[in-house]
PDB file of N, CA and C in Angstrom:
ATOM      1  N   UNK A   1       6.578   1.172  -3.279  1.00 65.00           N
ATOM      2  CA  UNK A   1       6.180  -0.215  -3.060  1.00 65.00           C
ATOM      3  C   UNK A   1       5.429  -0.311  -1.732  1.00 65.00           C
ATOM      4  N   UNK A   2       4.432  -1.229  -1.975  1.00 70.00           N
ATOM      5  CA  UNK A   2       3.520  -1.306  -0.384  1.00 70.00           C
ATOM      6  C   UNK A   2       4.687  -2.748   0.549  1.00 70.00           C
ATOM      7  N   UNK A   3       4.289  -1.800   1.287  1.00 88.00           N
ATOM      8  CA  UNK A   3       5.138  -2.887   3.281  1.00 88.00           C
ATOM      9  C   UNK A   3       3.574  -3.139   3.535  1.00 88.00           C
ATOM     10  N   UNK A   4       3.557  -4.218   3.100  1.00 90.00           N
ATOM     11  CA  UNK A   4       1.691  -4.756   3.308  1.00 90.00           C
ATOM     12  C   UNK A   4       1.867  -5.722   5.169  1.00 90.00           C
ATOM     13  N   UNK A   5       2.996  -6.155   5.794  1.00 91.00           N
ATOM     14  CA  UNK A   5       2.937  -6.269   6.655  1.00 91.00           C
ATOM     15  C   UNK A   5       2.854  -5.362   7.577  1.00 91.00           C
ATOM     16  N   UNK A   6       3.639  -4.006   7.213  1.00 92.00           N
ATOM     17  CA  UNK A   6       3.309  -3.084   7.984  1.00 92.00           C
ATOM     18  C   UNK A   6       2.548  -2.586   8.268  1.00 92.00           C
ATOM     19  N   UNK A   7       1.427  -2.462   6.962  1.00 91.00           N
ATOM     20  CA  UNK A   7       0.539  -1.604   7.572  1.00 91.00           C
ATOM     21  C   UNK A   7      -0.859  -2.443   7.700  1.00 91.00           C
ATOM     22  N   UNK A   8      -0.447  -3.730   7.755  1.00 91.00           N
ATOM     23  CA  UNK A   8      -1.305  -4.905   8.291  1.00 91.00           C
ATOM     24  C   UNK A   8      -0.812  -4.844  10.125  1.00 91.00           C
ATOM     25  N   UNK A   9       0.170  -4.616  10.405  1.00 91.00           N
ATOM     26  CA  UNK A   9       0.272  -4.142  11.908  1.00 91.00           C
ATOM     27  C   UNK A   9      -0.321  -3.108  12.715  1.00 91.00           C
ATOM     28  N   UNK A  10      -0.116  -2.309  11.833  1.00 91.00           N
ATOM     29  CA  UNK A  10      -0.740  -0.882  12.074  1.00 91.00           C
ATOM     30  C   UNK A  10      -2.148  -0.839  12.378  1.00 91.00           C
ATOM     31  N   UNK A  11      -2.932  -1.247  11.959  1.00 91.00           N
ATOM     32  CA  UNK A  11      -4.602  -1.108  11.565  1.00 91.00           C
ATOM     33  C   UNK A  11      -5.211  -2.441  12.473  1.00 91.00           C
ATOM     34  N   UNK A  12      -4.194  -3.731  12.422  1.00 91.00           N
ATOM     35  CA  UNK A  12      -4.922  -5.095  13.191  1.00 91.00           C
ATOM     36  C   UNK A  12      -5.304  -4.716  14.261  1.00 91.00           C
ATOM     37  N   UNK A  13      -6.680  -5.835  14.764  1.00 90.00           N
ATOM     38  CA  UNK A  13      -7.150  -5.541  15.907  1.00 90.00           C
ATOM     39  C   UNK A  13      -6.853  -6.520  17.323  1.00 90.00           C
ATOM     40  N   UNK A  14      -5.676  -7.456  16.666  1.00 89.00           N
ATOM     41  CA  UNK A  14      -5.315  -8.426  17.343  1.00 89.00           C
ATOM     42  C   UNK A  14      -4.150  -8.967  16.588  1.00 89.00           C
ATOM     43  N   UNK A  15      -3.118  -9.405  17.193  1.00 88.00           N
ATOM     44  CA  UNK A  15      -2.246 -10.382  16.774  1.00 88.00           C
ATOM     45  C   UNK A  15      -2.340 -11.111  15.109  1.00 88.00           C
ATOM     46  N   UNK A  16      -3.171 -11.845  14.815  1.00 90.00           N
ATOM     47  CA  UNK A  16      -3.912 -12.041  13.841  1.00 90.00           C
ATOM     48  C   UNK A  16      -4.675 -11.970  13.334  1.00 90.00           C
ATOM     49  N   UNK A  17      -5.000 -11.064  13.288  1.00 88.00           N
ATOM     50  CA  UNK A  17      -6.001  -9.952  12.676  1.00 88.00           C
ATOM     51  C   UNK A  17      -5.514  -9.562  10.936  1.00 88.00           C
ATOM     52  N   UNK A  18      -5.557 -10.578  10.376  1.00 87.00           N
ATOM     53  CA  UNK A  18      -5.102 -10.129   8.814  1.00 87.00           C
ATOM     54  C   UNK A  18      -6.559  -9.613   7.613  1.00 87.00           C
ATOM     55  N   UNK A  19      -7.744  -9.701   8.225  1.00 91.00           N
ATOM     56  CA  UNK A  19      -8.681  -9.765   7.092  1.00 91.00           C
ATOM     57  C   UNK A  19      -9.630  -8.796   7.909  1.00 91.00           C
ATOM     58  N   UNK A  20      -9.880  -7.896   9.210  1.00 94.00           N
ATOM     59  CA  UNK A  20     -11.007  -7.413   9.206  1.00 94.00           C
ATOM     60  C   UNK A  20     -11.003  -6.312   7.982  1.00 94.00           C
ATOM     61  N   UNK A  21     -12.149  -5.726   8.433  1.00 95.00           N
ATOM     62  CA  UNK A  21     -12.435  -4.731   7.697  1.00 95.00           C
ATOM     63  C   UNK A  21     -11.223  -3.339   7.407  1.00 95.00           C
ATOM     64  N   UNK A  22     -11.044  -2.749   8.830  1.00 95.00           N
ATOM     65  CA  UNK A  22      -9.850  -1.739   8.674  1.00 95.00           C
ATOM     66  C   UNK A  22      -8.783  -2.347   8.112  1.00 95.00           C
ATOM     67  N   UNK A  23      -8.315  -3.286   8.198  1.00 95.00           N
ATOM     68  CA  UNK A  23      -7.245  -3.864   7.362  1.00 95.00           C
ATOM     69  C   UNK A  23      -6.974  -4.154   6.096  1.00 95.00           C
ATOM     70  N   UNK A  24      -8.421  -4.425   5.644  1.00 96.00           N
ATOM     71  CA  UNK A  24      -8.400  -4.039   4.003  1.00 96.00           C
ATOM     72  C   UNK A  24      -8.429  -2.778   3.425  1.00 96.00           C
ATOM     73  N   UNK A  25      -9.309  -2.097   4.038  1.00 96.00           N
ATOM     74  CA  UNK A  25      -9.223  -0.533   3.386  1.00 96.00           C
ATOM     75  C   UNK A  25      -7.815   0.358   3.889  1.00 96.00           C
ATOM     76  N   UNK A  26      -7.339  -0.654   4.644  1.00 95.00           N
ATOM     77  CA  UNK A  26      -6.009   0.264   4.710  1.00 95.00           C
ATOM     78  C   UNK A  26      -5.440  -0.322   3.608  1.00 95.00           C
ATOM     79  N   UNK A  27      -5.041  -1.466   3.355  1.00 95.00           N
ATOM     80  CA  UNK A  27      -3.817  -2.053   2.324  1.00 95.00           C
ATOM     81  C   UNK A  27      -5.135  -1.562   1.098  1.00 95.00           C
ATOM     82  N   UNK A  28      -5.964  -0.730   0.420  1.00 96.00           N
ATOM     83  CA  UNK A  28      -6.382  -0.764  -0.366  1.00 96.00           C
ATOM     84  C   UNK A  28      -6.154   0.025  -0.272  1.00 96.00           C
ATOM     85  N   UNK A  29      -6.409   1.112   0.395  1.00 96.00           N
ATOM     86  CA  UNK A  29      -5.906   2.546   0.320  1.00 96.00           C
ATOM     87  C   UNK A  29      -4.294   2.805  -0.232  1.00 96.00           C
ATOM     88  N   UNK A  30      -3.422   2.190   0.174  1.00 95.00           N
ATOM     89  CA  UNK A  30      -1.856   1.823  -0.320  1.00 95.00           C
ATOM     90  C   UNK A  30      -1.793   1.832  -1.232  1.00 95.00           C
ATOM     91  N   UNK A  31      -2.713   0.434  -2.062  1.00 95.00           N
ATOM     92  CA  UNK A  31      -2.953   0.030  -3.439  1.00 95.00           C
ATOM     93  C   UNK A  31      -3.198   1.607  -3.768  1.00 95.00           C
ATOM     94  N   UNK A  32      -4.041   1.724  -3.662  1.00 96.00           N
ATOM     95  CA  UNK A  32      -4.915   3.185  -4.798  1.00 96.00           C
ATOM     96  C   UNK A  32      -3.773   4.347  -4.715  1.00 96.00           C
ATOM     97  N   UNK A  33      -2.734   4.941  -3.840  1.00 95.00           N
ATOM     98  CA  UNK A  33      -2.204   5.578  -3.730  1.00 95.00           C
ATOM     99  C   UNK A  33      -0.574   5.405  -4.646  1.00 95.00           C
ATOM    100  N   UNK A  34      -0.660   4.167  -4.258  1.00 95.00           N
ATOM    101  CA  UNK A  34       0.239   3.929  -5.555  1.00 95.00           C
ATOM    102  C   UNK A  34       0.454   3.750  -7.076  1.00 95.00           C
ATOM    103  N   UNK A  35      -1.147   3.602  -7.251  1.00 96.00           N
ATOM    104  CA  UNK A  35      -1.525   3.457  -8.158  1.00 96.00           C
ATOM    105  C   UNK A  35      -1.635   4.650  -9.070  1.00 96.00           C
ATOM    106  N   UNK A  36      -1.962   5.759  -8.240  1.00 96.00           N
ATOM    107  CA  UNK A  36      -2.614   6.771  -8.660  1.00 96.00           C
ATOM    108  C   UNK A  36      -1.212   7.965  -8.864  1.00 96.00           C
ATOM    109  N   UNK A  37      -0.149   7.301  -8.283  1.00 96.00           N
ATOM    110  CA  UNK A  37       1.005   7.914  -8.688  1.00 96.00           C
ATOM    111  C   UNK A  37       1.697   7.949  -9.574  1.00 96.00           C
ATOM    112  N   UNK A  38       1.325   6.151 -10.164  1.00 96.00           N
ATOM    113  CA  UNK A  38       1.748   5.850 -11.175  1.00 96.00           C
ATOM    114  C   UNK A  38       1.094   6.513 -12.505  1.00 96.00           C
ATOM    115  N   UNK A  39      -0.328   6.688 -12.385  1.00 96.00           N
ATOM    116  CA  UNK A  39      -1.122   7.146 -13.427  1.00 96.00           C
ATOM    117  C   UNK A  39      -0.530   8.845 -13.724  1.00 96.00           C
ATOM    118  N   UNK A  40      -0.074   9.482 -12.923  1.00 96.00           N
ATOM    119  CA  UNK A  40       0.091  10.587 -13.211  1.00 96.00           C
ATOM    120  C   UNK A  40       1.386  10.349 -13.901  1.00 96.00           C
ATOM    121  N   UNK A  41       2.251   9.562 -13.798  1.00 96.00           N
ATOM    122  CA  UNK A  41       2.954   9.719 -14.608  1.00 96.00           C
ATOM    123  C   UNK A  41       3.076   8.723 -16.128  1.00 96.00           C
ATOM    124  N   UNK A  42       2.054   8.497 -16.064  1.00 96.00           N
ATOM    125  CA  UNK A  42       2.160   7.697 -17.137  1.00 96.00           C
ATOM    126  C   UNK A  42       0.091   7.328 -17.559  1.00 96.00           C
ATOM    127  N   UNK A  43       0.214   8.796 -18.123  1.00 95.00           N
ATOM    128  CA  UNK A  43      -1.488   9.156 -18.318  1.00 95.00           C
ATOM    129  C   UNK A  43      -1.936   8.103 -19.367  1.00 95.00           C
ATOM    130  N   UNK A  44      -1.535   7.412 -20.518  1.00 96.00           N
ATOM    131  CA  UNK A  44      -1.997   6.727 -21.435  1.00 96.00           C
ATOM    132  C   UNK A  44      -2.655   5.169 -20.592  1.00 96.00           C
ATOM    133  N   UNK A  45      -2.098   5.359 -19.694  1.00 96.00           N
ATOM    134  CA  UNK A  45      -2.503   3.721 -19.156  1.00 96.00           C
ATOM    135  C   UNK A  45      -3.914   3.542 -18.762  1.00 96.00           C
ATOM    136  N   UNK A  46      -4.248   3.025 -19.692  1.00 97.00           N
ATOM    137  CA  UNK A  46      -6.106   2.980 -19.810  1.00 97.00           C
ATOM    138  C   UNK A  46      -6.377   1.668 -18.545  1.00 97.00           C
ATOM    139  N   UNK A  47      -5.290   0.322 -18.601  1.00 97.00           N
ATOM    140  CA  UNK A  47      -5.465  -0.630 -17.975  1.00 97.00           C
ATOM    141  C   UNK A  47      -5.327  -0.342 -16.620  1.00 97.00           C
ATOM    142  N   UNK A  48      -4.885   0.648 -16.073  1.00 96.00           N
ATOM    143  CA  UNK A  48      -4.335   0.852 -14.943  1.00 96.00           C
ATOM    144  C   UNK A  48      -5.693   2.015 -14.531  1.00 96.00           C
ATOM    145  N   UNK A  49      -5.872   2.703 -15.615  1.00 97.00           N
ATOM    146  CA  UNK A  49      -7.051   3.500 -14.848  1.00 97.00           C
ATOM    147  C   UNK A  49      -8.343   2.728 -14.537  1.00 97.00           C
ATOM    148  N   UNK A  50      -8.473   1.379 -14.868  1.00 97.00           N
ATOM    149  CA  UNK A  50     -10.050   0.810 -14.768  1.00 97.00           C
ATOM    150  C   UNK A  50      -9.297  -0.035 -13.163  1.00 97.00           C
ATOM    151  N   UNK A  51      -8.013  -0.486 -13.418  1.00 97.00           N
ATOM    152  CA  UNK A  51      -7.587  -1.017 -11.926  1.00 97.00           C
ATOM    153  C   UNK A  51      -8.319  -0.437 -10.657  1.00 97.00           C
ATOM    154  N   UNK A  52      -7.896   1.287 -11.224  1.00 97.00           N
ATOM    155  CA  UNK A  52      -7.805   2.085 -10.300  1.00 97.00           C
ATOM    156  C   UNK A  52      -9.382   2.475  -9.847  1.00 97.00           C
ATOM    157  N   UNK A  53      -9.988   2.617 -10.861  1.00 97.00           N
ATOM    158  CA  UNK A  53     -11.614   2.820 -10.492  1.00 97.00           C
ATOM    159  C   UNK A  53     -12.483   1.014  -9.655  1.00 97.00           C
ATOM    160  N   UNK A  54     -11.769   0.049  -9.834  1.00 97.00           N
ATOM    161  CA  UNK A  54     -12.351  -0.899  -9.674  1.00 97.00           C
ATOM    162  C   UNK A  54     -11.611  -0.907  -7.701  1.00 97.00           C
ATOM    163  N   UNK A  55     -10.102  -0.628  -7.717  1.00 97.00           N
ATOM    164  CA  UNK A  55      -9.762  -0.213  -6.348  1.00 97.00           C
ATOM    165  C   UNK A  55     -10.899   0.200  -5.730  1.00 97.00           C
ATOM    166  N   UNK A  56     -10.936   1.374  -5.827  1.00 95.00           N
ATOM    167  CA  UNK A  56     -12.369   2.342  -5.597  1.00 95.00           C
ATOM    168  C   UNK A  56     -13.565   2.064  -4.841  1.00 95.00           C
ATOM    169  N   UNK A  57     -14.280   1.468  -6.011  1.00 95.00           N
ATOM    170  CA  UNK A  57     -15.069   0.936  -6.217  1.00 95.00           C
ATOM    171  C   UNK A  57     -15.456  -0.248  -4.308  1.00 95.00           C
ATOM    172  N   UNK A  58     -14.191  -0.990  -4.478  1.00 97.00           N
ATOM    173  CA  UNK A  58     -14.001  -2.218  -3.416  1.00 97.00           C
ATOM    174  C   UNK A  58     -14.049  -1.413  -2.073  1.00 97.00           C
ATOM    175  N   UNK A  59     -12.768  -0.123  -1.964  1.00 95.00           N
ATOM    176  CA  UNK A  59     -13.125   0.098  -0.788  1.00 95.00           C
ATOM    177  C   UNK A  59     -13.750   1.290  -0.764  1.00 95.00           C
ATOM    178  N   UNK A  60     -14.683   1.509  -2.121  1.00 95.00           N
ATOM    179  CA  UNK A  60     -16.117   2.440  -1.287  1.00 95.00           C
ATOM    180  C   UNK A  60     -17.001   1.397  -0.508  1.00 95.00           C
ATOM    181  N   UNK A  61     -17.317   0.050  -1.291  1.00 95.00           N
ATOM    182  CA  UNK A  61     -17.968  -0.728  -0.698  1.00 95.00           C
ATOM    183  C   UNK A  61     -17.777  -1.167   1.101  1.00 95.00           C
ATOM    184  N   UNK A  62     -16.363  -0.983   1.381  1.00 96.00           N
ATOM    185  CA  UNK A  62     -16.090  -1.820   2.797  1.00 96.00           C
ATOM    186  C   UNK A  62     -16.674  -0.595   3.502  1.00 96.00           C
ATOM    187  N   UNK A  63     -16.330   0.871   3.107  1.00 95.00           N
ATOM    188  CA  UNK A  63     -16.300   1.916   3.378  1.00 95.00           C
ATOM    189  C   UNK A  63     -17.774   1.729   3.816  1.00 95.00           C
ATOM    190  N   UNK A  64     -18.505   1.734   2.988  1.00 93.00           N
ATOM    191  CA  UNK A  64     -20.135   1.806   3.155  1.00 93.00           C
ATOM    192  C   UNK A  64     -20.555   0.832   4.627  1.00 93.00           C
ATOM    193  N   UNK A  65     -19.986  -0.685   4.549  1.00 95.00           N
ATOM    194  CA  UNK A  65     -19.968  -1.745   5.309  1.00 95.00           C
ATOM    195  C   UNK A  65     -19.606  -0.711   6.626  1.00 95.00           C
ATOM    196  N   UNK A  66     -18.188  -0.309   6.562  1.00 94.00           N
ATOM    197  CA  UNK A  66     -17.852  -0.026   8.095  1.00 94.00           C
ATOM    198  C   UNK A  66     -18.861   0.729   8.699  1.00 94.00           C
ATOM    199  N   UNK A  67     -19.250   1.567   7.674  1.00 92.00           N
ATOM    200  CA  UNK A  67     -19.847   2.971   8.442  1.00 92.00           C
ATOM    201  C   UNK A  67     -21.227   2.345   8.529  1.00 92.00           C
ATOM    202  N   UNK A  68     -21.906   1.479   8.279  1.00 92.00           N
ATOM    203  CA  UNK A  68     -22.917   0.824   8.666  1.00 92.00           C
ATOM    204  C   UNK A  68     -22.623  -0.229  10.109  1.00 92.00           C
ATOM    205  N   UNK A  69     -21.827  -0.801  10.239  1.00 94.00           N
ATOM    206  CA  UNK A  69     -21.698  -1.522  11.651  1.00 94.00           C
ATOM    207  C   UNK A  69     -20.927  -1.110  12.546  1.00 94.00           C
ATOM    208  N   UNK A  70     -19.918  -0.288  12.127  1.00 93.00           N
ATOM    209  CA  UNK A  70     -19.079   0.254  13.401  1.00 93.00           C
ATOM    210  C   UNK A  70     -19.015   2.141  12.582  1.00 93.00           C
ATOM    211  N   UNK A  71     -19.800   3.246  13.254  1.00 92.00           N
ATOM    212  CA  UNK A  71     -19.145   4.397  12.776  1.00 92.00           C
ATOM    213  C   UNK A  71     -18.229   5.076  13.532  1.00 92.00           C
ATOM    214  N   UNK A  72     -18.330   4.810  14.931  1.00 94.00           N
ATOM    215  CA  UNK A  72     -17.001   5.216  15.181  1.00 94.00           C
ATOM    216  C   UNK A  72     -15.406   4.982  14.677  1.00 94.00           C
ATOM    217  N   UNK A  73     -15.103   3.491  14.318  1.00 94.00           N
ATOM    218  CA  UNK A  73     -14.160   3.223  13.764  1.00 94.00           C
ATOM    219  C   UNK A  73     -14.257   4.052  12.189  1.00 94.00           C
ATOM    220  N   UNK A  74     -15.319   3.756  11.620  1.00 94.00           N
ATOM    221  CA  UNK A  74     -15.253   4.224  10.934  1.00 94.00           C
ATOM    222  C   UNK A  74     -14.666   5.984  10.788  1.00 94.00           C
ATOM    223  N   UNK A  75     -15.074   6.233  11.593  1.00 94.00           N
ATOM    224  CA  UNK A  75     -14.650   8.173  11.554  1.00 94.00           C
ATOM    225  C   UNK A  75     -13.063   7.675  11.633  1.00 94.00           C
ATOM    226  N   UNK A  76     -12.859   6.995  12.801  1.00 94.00           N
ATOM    227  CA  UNK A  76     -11.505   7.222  12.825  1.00 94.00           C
ATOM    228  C   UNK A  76     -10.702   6.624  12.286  1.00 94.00           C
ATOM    229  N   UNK A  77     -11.013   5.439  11.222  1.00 94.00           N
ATOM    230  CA  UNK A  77      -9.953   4.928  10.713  1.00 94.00           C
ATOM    231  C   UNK A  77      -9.866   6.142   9.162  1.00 94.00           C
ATOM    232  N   UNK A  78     -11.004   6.503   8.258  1.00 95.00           N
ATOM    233  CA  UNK A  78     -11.187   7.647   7.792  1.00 95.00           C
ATOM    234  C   UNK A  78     -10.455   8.863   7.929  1.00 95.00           C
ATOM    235  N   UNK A  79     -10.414   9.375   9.260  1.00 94.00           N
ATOM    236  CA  UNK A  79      -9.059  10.531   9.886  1.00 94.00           C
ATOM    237  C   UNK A  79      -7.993   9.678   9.251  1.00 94.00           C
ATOM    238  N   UNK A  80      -7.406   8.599   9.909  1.00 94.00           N
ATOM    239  CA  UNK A  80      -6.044   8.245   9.893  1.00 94.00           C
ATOM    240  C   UNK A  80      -5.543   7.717   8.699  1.00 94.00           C
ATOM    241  N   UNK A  81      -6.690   7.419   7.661  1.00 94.00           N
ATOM    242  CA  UNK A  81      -6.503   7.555   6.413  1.00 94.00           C
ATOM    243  C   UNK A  81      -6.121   8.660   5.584  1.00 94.00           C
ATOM    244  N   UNK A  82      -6.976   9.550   5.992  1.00 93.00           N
ATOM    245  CA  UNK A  82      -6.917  10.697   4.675  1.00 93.00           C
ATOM    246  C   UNK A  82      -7.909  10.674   4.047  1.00 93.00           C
ATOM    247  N   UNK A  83      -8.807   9.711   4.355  1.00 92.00           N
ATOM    248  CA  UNK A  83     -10.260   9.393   3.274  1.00 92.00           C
ATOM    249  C   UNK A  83     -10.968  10.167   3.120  1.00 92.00           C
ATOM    250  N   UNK A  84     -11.769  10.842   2.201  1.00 90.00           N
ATOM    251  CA  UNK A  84     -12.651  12.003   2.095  1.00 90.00           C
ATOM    252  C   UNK A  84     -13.971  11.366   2.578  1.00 90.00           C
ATOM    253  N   UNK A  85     -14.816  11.588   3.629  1.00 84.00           N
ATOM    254  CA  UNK A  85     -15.933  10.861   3.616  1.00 84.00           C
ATOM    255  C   UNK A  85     -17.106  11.307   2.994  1.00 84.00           C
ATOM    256  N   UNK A  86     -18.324  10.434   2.671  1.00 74.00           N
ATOM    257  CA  UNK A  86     -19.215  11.380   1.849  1.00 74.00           C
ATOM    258  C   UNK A  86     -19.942  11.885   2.645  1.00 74.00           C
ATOM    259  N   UNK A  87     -20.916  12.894   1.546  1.00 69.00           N
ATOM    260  CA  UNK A  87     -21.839  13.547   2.579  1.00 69.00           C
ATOM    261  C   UNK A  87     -22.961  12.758   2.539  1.00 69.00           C
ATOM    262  N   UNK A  88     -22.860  12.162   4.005  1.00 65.00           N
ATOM    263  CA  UNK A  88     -24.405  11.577   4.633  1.00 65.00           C
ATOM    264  C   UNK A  88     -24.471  12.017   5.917  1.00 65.00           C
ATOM    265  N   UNK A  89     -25.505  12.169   6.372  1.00 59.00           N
ATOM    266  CA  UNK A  89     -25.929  12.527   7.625  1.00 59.00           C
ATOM    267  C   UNK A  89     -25.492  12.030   8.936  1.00 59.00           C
ATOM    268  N   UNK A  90     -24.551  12.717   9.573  1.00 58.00           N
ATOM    269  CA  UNK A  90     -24.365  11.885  10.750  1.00 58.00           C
ATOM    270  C   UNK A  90     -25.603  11.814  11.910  1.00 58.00           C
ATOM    271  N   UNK A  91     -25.539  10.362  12.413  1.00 58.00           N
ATOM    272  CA  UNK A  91     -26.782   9.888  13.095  1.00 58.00           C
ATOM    273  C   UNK A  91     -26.812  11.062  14.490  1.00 58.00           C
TER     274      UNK A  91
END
């Protein structure tokens, strides 16, 4: 089960800090990890695999966002994720 306050603590950049950017791709990252645990054990779930690609999908997008306005955070919230980053050229 996700502790979505927790790891809304973890990642904020302030006190109330519930919506930047690192804060979603962290609690999305949660999402997908749980998700993806579930799928292994229970391979027929077609509804759960489009969940899981549409997860994805959201925080490749923020993913793209961060690493366009902030790449340092970006590298490092990426490390402290586990995130595989793609191959693009670092500037």
């Amino acid at each position: 089960m996700i502790d979505k306050q927790q790891t809304i603590q973890a990642h904020a950049k302030s006190a109330n800090d519930t919506g930047s950017t690192a804060v979603q791709i962290a609690l999305l990252t949660e999402r997908i990890n749980n998700l993806s645990t579930h799928l292994t054990a229970n391979k027929k779930d077609k509804h759960g695999q489009r969940g899981l690609q549409l997860l994805n999908g959201q925080r490749r997008r923020l993913l793209k966002y961060l690493e366009r306005t902030s790449y340092d955070e970006y590298i490092a919230l990426t490390d402290q994720l586990k995130i595989r980053r793609g191959q693009r050229i670092v500037r």
